[in-house]
CSV table of C-alpha atoms in Angstrom, one decimal:
chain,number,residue,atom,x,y,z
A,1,UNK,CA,25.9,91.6,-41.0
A,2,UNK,CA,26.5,89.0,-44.2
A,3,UNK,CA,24.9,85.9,-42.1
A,4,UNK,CA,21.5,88.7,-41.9
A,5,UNK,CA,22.0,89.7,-45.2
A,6,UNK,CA,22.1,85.7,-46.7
A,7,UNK,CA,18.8,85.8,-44.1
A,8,UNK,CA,16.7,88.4,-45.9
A,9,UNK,CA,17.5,87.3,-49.6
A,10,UNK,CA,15.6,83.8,-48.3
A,11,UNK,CA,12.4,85.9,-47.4
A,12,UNK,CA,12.3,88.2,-50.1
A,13,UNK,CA,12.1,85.0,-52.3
A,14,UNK,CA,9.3,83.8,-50.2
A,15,UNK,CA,7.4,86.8,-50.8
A,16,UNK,CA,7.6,86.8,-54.0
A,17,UNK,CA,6.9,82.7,-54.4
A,18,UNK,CA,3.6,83.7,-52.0
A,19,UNK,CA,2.6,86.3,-53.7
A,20,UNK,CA,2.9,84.6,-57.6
A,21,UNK,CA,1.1,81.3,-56.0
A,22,UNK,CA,-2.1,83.8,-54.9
A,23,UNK,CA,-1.7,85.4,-58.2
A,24,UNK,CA,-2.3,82.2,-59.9
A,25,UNK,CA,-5.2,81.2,-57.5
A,26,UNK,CA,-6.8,84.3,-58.5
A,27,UNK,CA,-7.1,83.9,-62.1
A,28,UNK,CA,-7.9,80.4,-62.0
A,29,UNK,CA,-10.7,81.1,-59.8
A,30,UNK,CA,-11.6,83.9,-62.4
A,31,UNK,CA,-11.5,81.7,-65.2
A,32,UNK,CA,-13.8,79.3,-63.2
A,33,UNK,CA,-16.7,81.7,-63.3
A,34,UNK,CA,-16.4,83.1,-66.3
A,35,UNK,CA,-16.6,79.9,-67.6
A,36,UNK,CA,-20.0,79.4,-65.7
A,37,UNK,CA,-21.5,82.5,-67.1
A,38,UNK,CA,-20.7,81.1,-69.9
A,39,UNK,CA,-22.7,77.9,-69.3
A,40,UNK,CA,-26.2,79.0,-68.6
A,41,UNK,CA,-26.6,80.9,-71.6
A,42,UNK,CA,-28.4,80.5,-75.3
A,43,UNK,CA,-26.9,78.5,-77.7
A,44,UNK,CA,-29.2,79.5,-79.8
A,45,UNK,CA,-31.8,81.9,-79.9
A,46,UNK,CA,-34.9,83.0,-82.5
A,47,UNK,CA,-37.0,85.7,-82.8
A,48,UNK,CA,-40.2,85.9,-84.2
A,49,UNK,CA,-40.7,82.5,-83.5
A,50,UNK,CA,-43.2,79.8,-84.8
A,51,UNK,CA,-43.8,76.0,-84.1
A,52,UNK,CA,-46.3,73.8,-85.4
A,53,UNK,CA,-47.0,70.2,-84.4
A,54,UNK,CA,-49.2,68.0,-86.6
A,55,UNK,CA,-51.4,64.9,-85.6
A,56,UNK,CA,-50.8,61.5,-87.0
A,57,UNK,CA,-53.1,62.2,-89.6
A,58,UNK,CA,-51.8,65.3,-90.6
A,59,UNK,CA,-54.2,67.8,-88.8
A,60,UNK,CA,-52.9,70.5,-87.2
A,61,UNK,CA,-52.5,69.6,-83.5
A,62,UNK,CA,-50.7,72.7,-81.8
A,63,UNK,CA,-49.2,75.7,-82.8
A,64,UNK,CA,-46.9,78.0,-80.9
A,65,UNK,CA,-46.1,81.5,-81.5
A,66,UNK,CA,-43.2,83.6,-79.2
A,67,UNK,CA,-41.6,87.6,-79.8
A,68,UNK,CA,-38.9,85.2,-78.8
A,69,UNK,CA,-37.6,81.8,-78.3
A,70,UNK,CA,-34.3,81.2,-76.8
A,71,UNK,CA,-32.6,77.3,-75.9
A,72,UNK,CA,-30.4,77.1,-73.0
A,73,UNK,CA,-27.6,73.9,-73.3
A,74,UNK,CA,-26.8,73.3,-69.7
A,75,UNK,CA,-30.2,72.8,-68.9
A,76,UNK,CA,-32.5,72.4,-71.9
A,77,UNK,CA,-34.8,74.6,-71.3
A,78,UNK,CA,-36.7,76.7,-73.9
A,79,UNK,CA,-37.3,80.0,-72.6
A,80,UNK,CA,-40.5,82.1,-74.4
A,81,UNK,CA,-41.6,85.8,-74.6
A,82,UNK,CA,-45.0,86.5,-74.9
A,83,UNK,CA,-45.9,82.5,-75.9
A,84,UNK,CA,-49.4,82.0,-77.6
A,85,UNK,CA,-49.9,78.6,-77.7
A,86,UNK,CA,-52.9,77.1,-79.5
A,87,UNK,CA,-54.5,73.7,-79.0
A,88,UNK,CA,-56.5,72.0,-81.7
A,89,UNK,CA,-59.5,69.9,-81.7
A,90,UNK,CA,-62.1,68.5,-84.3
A,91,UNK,CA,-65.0,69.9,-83.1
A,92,UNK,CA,-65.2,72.9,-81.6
A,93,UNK,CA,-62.4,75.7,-81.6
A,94,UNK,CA,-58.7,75.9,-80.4
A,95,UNK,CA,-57.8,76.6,-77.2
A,96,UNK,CA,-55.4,79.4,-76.7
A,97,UNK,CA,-53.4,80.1,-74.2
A,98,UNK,CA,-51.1,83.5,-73.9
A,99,UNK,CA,-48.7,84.8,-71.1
A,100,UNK,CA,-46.2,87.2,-70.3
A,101,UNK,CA,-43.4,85.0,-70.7
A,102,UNK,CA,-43.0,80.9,-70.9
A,103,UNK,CA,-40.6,78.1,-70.0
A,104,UNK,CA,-40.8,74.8,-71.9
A,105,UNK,CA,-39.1,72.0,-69.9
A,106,UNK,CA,-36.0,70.1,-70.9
A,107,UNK,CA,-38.7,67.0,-72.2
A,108,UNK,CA,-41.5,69.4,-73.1
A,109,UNK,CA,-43.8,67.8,-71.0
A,110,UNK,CA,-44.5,70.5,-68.8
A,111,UNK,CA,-45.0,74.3,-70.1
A,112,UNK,CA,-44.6,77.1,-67.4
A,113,UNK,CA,-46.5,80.4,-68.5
A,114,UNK,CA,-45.2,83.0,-65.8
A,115,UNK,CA,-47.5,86.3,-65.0
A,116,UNK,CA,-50.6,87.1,-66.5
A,117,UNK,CA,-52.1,84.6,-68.4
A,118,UNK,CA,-55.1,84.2,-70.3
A,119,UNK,CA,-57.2,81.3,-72.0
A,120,UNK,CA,-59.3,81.7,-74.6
A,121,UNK,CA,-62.1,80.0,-77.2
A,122,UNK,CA,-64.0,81.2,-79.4
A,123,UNK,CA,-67.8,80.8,-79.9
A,124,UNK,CA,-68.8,78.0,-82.4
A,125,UNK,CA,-72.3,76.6,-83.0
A,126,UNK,CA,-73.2,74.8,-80.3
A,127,UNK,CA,-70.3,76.0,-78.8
A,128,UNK,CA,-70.0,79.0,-75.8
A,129,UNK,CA,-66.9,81.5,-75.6
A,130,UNK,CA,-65.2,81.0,-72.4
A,131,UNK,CA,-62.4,83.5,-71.1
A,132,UNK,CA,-60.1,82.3,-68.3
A,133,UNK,CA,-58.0,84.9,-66.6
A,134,UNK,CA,-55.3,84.4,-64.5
A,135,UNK,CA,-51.4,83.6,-63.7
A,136,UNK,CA,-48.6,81.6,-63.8
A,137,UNK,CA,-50.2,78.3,-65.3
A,138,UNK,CA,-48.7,75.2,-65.3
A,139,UNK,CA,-49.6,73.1,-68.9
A,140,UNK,CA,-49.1,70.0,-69.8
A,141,UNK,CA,-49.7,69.5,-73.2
A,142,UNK,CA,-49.9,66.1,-73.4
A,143,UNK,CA,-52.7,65.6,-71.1
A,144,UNK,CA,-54.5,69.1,-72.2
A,145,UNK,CA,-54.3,70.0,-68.5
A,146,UNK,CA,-53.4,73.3,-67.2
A,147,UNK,CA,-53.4,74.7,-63.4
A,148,UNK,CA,-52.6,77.4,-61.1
A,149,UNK,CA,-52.6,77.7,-57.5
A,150,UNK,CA,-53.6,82.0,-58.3
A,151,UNK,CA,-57.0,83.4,-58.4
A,152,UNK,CA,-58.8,82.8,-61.5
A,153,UNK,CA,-61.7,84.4,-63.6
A,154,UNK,CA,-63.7,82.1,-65.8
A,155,UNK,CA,-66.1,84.2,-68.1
A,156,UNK,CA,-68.7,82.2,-69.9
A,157,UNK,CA,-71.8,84.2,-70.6
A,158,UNK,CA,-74.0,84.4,-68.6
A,159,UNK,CA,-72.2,83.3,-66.0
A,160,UNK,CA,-68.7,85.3,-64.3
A,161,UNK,CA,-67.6,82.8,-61.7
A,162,UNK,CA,-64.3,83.8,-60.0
A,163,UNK,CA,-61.9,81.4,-56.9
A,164,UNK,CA,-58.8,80.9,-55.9
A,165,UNK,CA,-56.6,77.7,-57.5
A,166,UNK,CA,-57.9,76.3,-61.0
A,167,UNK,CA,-57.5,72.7,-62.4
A,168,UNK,CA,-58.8,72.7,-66.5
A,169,UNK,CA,-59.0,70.1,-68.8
A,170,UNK,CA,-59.2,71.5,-72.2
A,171,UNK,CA,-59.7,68.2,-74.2
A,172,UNK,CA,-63.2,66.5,-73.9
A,173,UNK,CA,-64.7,66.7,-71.7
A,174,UNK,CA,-63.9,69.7,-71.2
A,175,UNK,CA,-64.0,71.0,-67.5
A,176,UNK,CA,-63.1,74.1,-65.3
A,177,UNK,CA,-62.6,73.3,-61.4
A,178,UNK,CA,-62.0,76.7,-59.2
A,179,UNK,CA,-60.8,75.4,-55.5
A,180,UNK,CA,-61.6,77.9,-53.0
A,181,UNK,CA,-63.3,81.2,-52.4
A,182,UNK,CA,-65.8,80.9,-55.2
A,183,UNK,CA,-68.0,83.4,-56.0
A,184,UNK,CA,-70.2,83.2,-59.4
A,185,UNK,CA,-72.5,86.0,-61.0
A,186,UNK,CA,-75.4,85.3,-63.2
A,187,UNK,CA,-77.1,88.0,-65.4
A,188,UNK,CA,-80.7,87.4,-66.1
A,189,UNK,CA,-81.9,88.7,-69.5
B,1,UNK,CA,-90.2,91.3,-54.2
B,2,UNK,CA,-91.4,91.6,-57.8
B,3,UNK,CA,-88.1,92.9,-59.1
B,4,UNK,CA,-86.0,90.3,-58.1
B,5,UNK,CA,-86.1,88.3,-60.8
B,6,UNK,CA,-84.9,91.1,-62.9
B,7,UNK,CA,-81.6,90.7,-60.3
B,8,UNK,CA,-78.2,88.9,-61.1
B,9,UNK,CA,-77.6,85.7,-59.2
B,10,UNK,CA,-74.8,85.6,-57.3
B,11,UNK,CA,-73.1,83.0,-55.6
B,12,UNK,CA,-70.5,82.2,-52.9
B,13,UNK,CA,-69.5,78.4,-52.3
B,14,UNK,CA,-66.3,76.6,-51.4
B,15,UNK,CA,-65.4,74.9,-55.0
B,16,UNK,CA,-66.9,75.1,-58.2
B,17,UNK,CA,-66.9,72.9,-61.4
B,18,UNK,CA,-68.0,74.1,-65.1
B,19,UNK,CA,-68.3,71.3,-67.3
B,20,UNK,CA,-68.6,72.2,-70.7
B,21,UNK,CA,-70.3,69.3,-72.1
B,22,UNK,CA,-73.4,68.7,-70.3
B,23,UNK,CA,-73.4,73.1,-70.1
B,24,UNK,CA,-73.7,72.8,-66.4
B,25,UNK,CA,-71.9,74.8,-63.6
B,26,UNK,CA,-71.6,73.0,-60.1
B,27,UNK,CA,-71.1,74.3,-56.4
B,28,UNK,CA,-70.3,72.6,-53.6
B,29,UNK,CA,-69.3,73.6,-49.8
B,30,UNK,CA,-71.5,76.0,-47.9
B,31,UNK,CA,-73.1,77.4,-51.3
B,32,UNK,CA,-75.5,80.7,-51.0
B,33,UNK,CA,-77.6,82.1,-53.7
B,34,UNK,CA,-78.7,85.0,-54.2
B,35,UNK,CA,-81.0,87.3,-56.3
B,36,UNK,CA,-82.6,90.4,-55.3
B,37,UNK,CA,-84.0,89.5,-52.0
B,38,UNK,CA,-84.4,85.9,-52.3
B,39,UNK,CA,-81.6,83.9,-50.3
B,40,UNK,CA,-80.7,80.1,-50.8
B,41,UNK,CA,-78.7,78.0,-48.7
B,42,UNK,CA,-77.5,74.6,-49.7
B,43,UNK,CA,-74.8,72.4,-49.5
B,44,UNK,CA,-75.1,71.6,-53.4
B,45,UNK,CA,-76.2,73.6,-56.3
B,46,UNK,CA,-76.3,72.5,-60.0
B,47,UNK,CA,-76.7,75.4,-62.7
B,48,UNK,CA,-77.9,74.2,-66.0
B,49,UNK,CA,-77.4,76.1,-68.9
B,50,UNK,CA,-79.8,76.7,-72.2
B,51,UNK,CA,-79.3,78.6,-75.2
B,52,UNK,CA,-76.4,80.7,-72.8
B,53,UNK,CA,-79.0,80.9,-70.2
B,54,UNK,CA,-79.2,79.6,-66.6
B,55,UNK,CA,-82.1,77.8,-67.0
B,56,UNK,CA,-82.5,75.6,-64.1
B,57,UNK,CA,-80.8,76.2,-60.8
B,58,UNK,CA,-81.0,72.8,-58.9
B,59,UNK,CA,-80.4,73.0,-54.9
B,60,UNK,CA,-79.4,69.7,-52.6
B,61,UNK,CA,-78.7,69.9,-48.5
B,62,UNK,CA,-80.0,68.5,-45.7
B,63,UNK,CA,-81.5,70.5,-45.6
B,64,UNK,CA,-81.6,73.2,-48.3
B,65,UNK,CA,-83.3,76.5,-47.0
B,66,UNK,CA,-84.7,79.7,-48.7
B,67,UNK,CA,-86.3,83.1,-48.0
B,68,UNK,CA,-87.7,85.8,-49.2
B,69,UNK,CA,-88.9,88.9,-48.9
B,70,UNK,CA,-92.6,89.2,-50.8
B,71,UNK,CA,-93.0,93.2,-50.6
B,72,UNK,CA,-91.1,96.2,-48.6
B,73,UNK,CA,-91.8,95.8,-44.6
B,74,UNK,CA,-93.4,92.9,-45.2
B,75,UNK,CA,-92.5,89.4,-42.8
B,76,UNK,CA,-90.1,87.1,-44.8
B,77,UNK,CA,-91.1,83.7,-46.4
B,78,UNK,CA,-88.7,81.3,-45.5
B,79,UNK,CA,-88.9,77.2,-46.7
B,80,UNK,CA,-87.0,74.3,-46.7
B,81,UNK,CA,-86.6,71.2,-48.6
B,82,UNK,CA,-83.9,68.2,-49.5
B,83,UNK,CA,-84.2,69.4,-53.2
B,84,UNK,CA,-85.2,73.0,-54.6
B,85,UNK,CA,-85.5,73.0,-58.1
B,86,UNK,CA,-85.5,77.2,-59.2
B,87,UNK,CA,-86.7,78.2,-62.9
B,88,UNK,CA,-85.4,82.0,-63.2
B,89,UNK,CA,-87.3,82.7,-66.3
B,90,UNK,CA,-90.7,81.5,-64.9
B,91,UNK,CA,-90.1,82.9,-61.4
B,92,UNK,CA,-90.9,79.5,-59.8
B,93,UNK,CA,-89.2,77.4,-56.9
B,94,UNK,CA,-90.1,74.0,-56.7
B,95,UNK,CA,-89.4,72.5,-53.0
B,96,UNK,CA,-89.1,68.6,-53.2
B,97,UNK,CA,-89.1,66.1,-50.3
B,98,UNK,CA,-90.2,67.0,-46.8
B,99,UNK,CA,-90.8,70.2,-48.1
B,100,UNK,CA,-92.3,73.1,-45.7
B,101,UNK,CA,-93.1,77.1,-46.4
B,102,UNK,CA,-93.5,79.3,-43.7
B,103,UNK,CA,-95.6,81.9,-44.9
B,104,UNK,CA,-97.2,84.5,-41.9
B,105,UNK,CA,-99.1,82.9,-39.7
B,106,UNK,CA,-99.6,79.6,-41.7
B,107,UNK,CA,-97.0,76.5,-42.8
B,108,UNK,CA,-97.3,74.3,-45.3
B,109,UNK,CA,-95.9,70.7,-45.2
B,110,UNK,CA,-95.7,68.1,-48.4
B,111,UNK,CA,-93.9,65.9,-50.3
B,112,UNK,CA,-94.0,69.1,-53.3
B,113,UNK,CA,-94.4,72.7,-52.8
B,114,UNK,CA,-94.7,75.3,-55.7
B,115,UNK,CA,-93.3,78.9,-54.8
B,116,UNK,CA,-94.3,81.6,-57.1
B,117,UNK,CA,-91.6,83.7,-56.1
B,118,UNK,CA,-93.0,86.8,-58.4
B,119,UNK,CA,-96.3,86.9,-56.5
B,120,UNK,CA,-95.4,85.3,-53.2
B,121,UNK,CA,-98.0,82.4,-53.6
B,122,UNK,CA,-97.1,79.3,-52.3
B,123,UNK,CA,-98.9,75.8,-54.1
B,124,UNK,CA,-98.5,72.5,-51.9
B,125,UNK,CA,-99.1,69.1,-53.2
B,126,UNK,CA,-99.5,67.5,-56.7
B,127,UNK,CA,-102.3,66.5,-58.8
B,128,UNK,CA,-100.7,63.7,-59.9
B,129,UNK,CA,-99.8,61.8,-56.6
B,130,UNK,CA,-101.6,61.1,-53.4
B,131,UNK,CA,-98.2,60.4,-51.8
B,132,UNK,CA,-97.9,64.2,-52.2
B,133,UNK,CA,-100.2,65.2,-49.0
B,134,UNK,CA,-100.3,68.4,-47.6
B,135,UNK,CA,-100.2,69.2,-43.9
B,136,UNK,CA,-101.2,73.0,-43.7
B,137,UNK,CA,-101.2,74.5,-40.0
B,138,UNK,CA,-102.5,78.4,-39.5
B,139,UNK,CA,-102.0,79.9,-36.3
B,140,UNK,CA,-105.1,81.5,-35.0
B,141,UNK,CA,-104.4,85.3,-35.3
B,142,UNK,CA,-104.3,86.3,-31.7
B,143,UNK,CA,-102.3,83.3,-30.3
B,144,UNK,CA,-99.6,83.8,-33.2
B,145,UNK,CA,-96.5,83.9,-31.6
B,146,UNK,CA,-93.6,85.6,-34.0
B,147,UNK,CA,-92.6,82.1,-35.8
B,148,UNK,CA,-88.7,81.7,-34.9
B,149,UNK,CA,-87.4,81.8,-38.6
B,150,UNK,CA,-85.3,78.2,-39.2
């Protein structure tokens, strides 16, 4: 019966050396994604949030306004609520552009407004209003250009012109290209 | 009819450009225009823009066609031309090059045709050129068959 006994004692301790080892496995995998979590998130965060960018002769050149502005490390991405961002010129006035929500790329090249957005400039002398509405834009501030592949309203009395896809330009000269499906309205006084 | 220049225009094309600086909207691709019961066709049309008016409406195609309808019941006036120039505020249509208005029993060829598009009256030919000849061909009333509209 003792050589059995000897036996078991050997498997007991290889139960409990198996059991300890997936133990160990466990929490280190725990750790590992935890520690992920941890990696996509702010480092730091602001709410109320305002940014102005000045020519090189001192004139205002952009502005952007958020609820809030949050900055992710892993990826450097700036992640906006309810952006409004505004584009100066000398002659006529800014262009503004809100949306839902915004993402400003790692090199800030590239601006992603998600869900509704909407364009906007005012009526100057010499100047018409034009309203743009419609989604997820792409902007580039850099080149003052701004698209969407989603349908898109461009009001500019007298005329309501509405298509699908949008390239603008909103630098001079200033231009508004719809891509397919157009259909424009003219009142007549 | 008379009202229709009271109407919006509407129209339908494939693409469309607004370029702020010279005020001018631009449609391209299978465009059609309408407003009230006068219908354009063209592969082009250039909207120009005054005072935050559509002044001008400028029509290109190979070519660019038009009717209308001059009073309830009545037979449709239909025309053609490379270029249609259309002045909204002064109900007038301006057919340019190898221009022709079917009107009834009678068609009008020239180099110019003015539309009155209020009062249905066309106007072929200019004063000012000779080049601008008009070719003008009435059906005699009982041989009139019912001109195939282009």
């Amino acid at each position: 019966m003792s050589y059995l006994e000897g036996k078991y004692n050997y498997v007991i301790v290889a139960v409990i050396a198996l059991l300890s080892w997936w133990l160990v496995k466990l929490t280190v995998i725990d750790s590992m994604s935890s520690r992920e979590g941890v990696a996509h998130s702010a480092d730091y965060f602001s709410s109320g949030y305002t940014k102005w960018e000045m020519a090189k002769t001192g004139e205002l050149k952009t502005k952007l306004l958020a609820d809030k502005m949050l900055h992710y490390k892993d990826d450097g991405t700036i992640h906006l609520d309810k952006p409004v961002m505004s584009f100066y010129n000398a002659k006529a006035p800014p262009w503004v552009i809100q949306s839902e929500t915004g993402i400003v790329s790692a090199d800030g090249k590239t601006v992603f407004l998600n869900g509704k957005a909407v364009v906007d400039r005012a009526k100057a002398e010499g100047v018409s209003p034009v309203t743009i509405n419609t989604s997820n834009l792409k902007v580039n501030p850099e080149t003052s250009y701004a698209e969407t592949a989603d349908w898109a309203e461009l009001i500019s009395s007298p005329q309501r012109t509405t298509g699908t896809g949008m390239k603008l330009v909103y630098v001079e000269p200033i231009r508004v290209e719809l891509l397919a499906k157009v259909r424009g309205k003219y009142e007549t006084k | 009819l008379e009202t229709d220049s009271d109407q919006p225009i509407t129209i339908d094309s494939n693409t469309a450009t607004y370029d702020d600086k010279t005020a001018t909207s631009i449609y391209t691709g299978n465009v059609i225009s309408i407003q009230g019961s006068i219908h354009v066709n063209s592969d082009k049309l250039v909207v120009y823009f005054k005072d935050g008016d559509a002044e001008k409406l400028v029509f290109t195609g190979n070519r660019a066609k038009f009717r209308q309808t001059p009073n309830v019941g009545a037979k449709d006036i239909t025309g053609e031309a490379l270029t249609g120039e259309y002045y909204p505020k002064k109900n007038l249509l301006v057919l340019i090059d190898e221009a022709t208005v079917w009107q009834g029993t009678g068609a009008y060829s020239s180099k110019l045709i003015e539309y009155d598009s209020k009062n249905a009256v066309v106007k072929a030919g200019s004063k000012e050129s000779d080049s601008a000849r008009v070719r003008v061909v009435l059906q005699p009333k009982n041989k009139a068959q019912a001109k195939p509209t282009p």
